[in-house]
Amino acid sequence: MGKSIVITSGKGGVGKTTAVANIGTGLAMRGLKVALVDTDIGLRNLDLLLGLENRIVYNIVDVVEGKCSLKQALVKDKRLNNLYLLPAAQTKEKEAVSIDQMKEVINDLKIEFDYVIIDSPAGIEHGFKSAISGADEAIVITTPEVSSVRDADRVIGLLEAYGLRDPRLIINRVRFDMVRNGEMLGVDDLLDILSIELLGIIPEDENLIISVNKGEPIIYSGNKYKSALAFNLIVKRLLGEDVSWDELEKSESFIEKIFKIFKG
Amino acid sequence: MIITNIWGKKMSSKEIAKERLQVILVYDRAKIEPKMIESLKEDLIKAVSKYLTFEPDNMRIELSQEDNKSILRIDIPLKE
Ligand SMILES: Nc1ncnc2c1ncn2[C@@H]1O[C@H](COP(=O)(O)OP(=O)(O)OP(=O)(O)O)[C@@H](O)[C@H]1O
Ligand SMILES: [Mg+2]
């Protein structure tokens, strides 16, 4: 029996789908059997980040409506044959999958897969509730901005109310230079404010745009880019390895530092 | 950018963000609007003044969190 993990945030656009694509791919690169579930019905994105948009035949709504089997709806990744996507429907209503139906789908996937990673929609309504309903564990993602942190706190409270104890935190789009200059909340500040365990830190990285353009999760680049290194550290941490976060800040490239010295 | 807070202490925008978040989350967690505490303060002043003498400016109302519980503290120093 595998483990299901939901990635959620409250606020939209903070990096849930990016995290699901990269963490899922990272786990699969280590040989684990992984299913990624897009629960953002009506606003499907995860297929694009994985470059699988042209391979979708059925989706999660077809599964719960009995139009196809779960197996038929799963889309195999282009590169890794142990990574699968269960796509959301793009044209259905947000409420097309009930909370109980979602729970059942996730439980069925857990039988076949080592990890089931669930991409939650923004908000705290039906989509959020159904996304978390089948999850064994939760990851909350936030950026270091006040509005995002406030929403994260709300979501942490809700997760605990729904019985998902001890969610873990990913802080995305961190700019270490701004943190050092007192212009951005740092990791320590966020951990002071939100009482939650840290799972990972992802720096702001423009290379992610290129990775989305190509439909190739950045984690494929190994540790070449700082966000890829960050996702690799998160995967290690998820698998129970001890990870030091200092590595990340140090990895800001030499050229970047020289550039900064000239800029003042 | 450096800004000074109400006590004249120099604060970076990051410190301002942290302070604002710490305050608002206490209210969010208690499901109370900050403005509501102000109305409560006004009502308290009216009610308490019927019985006791005190300086409303010295009255303190503070919402805080301890061990996952929200606590409302009201301090009213009385006139001798
Ligand atoms: N670390 C980062 N550095 C730079 N850009 C990032 C980073 N993380 C995410 N982004 C960008 O932010 C945008 C939103 O990311 P993403 O779609 O993963 O967020 P989301 O939380 O899934 O959004 P939604 O709530 O709409 O589902 C994307 O354009 C993505 O490339
Ligand atoms: Mg998304």
Short mmCIF file of C-alpha atoms in Angstrom, two decimals, chain A residues 66-251:
data_model
loop_
_atom_site.label_atom_id
_atom_site.label_comp_id
_atom_site.label_asym_id
_atom_site.label_seq_id
_atom_site.Cartn_x
_atom_site.Cartn_y
_atom_site.Cartn_z
CA GLY A 66 -17.86 4.96 -15.12
CA LYS A 67 -16.95 5.88 -18.71
CA CYS A 68 -13.57 4.18 -18.39
CA SER A 69 -11.48 2.26 -15.91
CA LEU A 70 -8.91 3.96 -13.69
CA LYS A 71 -6.17 2.18 -15.62
CA GLN A 72 -7.46 3.51 -18.95
CA ALA A 73 -7.40 7.10 -17.67
CA LEU A 74 -3.81 6.96 -16.42
CA VAL A 75 -1.35 8.58 -18.83
CA LYS A 76 2.16 7.17 -18.82
CA ASP A 77 5.01 9.70 -18.71
CA LYS A 78 7.12 10.24 -21.83
CA ARG A 79 10.43 9.35 -20.24
CA LEU A 80 9.78 7.39 -17.09
CA ASN A 81 7.68 4.26 -17.32
CA ASN A 82 6.97 4.24 -13.58
CA LEU A 83 5.39 7.72 -13.60
CA TYR A 84 1.70 8.24 -14.42
CA LEU A 85 -0.73 11.15 -14.54
CA LEU A 86 -4.41 11.02 -13.74
CA PRO A 87 -5.60 14.17 -15.53
CA ALA A 88 -8.36 16.51 -14.41
CA ALA A 89 -11.25 17.25 -16.76
CA GLN A 90 -10.86 20.58 -18.50
CA THR A 91 -14.51 21.18 -19.38
CA LYS A 92 -16.44 19.85 -16.39
CA GLU A 93 -17.83 21.64 -13.35
CA LYS A 94 -15.62 21.97 -10.29
CA GLU A 95 -17.98 19.71 -8.32
CA ALA A 96 -17.99 16.88 -10.88
CA VAL A 97 -16.08 14.63 -8.49
CA SER A 98 -17.54 14.22 -5.00
CA ILE A 99 -15.40 13.99 -1.91
CA ASP A 100 -16.17 10.29 -1.48
CA GLN A 101 -15.44 9.55 -5.13
CA MET A 102 -12.08 11.29 -4.88
CA LYS A 103 -11.22 9.34 -1.76
CA GLU A 104 -12.04 6.10 -3.53
CA VAL A 105 -9.90 6.96 -6.57
CA ILE A 106 -6.91 7.82 -4.36
CA ASN A 107 -7.33 4.64 -2.35
CA ASP A 108 -7.42 2.57 -5.54
CA LEU A 109 -4.25 4.26 -6.75
CA LYS A 110 -2.49 3.56 -3.46
CA ILE A 111 -2.85 -0.14 -4.11
CA GLU A 112 -0.82 0.11 -7.34
CA PHE A 113 1.59 2.95 -6.60
CA ASP A 114 4.28 3.71 -4.01
CA TYR A 115 3.42 7.40 -4.03
CA VAL A 116 0.24 9.22 -5.04
CA ILE A 117 0.88 12.96 -5.23
CA ILE A 118 -2.27 15.09 -5.35
CA ASP A 119 -2.31 18.58 -6.88
CA SER A 120 -4.93 20.66 -5.13
CA PRO A 121 -6.78 23.61 -6.66
CA ALA A 122 -6.49 27.06 -5.05
CA GLY A 123 -9.05 28.00 -2.44
CA ILE A 124 -10.61 26.20 0.48
CA GLU A 125 -13.90 25.12 -1.11
CA HIS A 126 -15.06 21.83 -2.59
CA GLY A 127 -11.96 21.26 -4.72
CA PHE A 128 -9.66 21.69 -1.73
CA LYS A 129 -11.78 19.44 0.47
CA SER A 130 -11.90 16.68 -2.09
CA ALA A 131 -8.16 17.01 -2.87
CA ILE A 132 -7.27 16.46 0.78
CA SER A 133 -9.89 13.77 1.41
CA GLY A 134 -7.79 10.87 0.22
CA ALA A 135 -4.45 12.14 1.49
CA ASP A 136 -2.37 10.48 4.19
CA GLU A 137 -0.10 13.50 4.49
CA ALA A 138 -0.21 17.14 3.47
CA ILE A 139 2.36 19.61 2.21
CA VAL A 140 1.50 23.29 2.44
CA ILE A 141 3.26 25.59 0.03
CA THR A 142 3.64 29.34 0.42
CA THR A 143 5.70 32.18 -0.94
CA PRO A 144 7.32 34.63 1.51
CA GLU A 145 4.56 37.21 0.97
CA VAL A 146 2.14 38.29 3.67
CA SER A 147 -1.01 37.34 1.74
CA SER A 148 0.29 33.88 0.89
CA VAL A 149 1.48 33.24 4.46
CA ARG A 150 -1.87 34.29 5.87
CA ASP A 151 -3.66 31.84 3.56
CA ALA A 152 -1.17 29.11 4.44
CA ASP A 153 -1.97 29.58 8.13
CA ARG A 154 -5.66 29.21 7.38
CA VAL A 155 -5.03 26.04 5.40
CA ILE A 156 -2.84 24.56 8.15
CA GLY A 157 -5.73 25.10 10.58
CA LEU A 158 -8.22 23.49 8.18
CA LEU A 159 -5.98 20.50 7.48
CA GLU A 160 -5.68 19.83 11.17
CA ALA A 161 -9.44 20.22 11.58
CA TYR A 162 -9.93 17.60 8.84
CA GLY A 163 -7.58 15.22 10.63
CA LEU A 164 -4.43 15.76 8.57
CA ARG A 165 -2.05 16.30 11.46
CA ASP A 166 1.44 17.75 11.11
CA PRO A 167 1.44 19.09 7.58
CA ARG A 168 4.87 20.16 6.34
CA LEU A 169 5.86 23.44 4.70
CA ILE A 170 7.54 24.32 1.42
CA ILE A 171 8.58 27.93 1.00
CA ASN A 172 8.69 28.81 -2.69
CA ARG A 173 10.14 31.69 -4.69
CA VAL A 174 12.65 32.72 -2.03
CA ARG A 175 15.15 35.38 -3.00
CA PHE A 176 18.06 35.03 -0.63
CA ASP A 177 19.48 38.41 -1.70
CA MET A 178 16.26 40.17 -0.70
CA VAL A 179 16.07 38.25 2.57
CA ARG A 180 19.62 39.37 3.39
CA ASN A 181 18.69 42.98 2.63
CA GLY A 182 15.68 42.85 4.92
CA GLU A 183 13.24 43.07 2.02
CA MET A 184 11.73 39.60 2.14
CA LEU A 185 10.55 37.33 4.92
CA GLY A 186 13.12 34.60 5.44
CA VAL A 187 12.78 30.95 6.31
CA ASP A 188 13.28 31.64 10.04
CA ASP A 189 10.61 34.33 10.01
CA LEU A 190 8.08 32.01 8.38
CA LEU A 191 8.82 29.21 10.80
CA ASP A 192 8.35 31.65 13.71
CA ILE A 193 5.00 32.75 12.33
CA LEU A 194 3.57 29.39 11.22
CA SER A 195 4.00 26.57 13.68
CA ILE A 196 4.87 23.87 11.18
CA GLU A 197 7.79 21.66 10.20
CA LEU A 198 9.91 22.73 7.22
CA LEU A 199 10.07 20.33 4.29
CA GLY A 200 11.80 22.54 1.75
CA ILE A 201 12.88 25.87 0.33
CA ILE A 202 12.70 26.66 -3.38
CA PRO A 203 14.51 29.73 -4.67
CA GLU A 204 13.00 32.03 -7.28
CA ASP A 205 14.27 30.61 -10.55
CA GLU A 206 13.52 31.98 -14.01
CA ASN A 207 14.68 28.72 -15.57
CA LEU A 208 11.33 27.29 -14.50
CA ILE A 209 9.73 29.25 -17.35
CA ILE A 210 11.90 27.41 -19.85
CA SER A 211 11.05 24.11 -18.26
CA VAL A 212 7.31 24.85 -18.55
CA ASN A 213 7.79 25.99 -22.17
CA LYS A 214 9.30 22.61 -22.94
CA GLY A 215 6.93 20.56 -20.80
CA GLU A 216 9.87 19.06 -18.95
CA PRO A 217 10.07 19.29 -15.15
CA ILE A 218 13.25 21.13 -14.17
CA ILE A 219 14.32 18.31 -11.86
CA TYR A 220 15.47 16.45 -14.99
CA SER A 221 18.40 18.85 -15.15
CA GLY A 222 19.86 17.26 -12.03
CA ASN A 223 21.38 19.96 -9.87
CA LYS A 224 22.22 22.33 -12.69
CA TYR A 225 19.62 24.89 -11.70
CA LYS A 226 18.96 26.07 -8.16
CA SER A 227 15.27 25.14 -8.22
CA ALA A 228 16.16 21.64 -9.47
CA LEU A 229 18.63 21.23 -6.60
CA ALA A 230 15.91 22.43 -4.23
CA PHE A 231 13.41 19.86 -5.53
CA ASN A 232 16.02 17.12 -5.22
CA LEU A 233 16.59 18.07 -1.58
CA ILE A 234 12.82 17.93 -0.97
CA VAL A 235 12.60 14.46 -2.53
CA LYS A 236 15.47 13.28 -0.33
CA ARG A 237 13.77 14.74 2.72
CA LEU A 238 10.49 13.03 1.81
CA LEU A 239 12.35 9.75 1.61
CA GLY A 240 13.62 10.30 5.12
CA GLU A 241 17.16 11.50 4.39
CA ASP A 242 18.72 14.19 6.51
CA VAL A 243 19.12 17.34 4.45
CA SER A 244 20.97 20.55 5.18
CA TRP A 245 19.38 23.60 3.61
CA ASP A 246 22.63 25.62 3.64
CA GLU A 247 23.61 23.93 0.41
CA LEU A 248 20.92 25.89 -1.40
CA GLU A 249 21.95 29.36 -0.44
CA LYS A 250 25.58 28.50 -1.18
CA SER A 251 24.63 27.25 -4.61
#
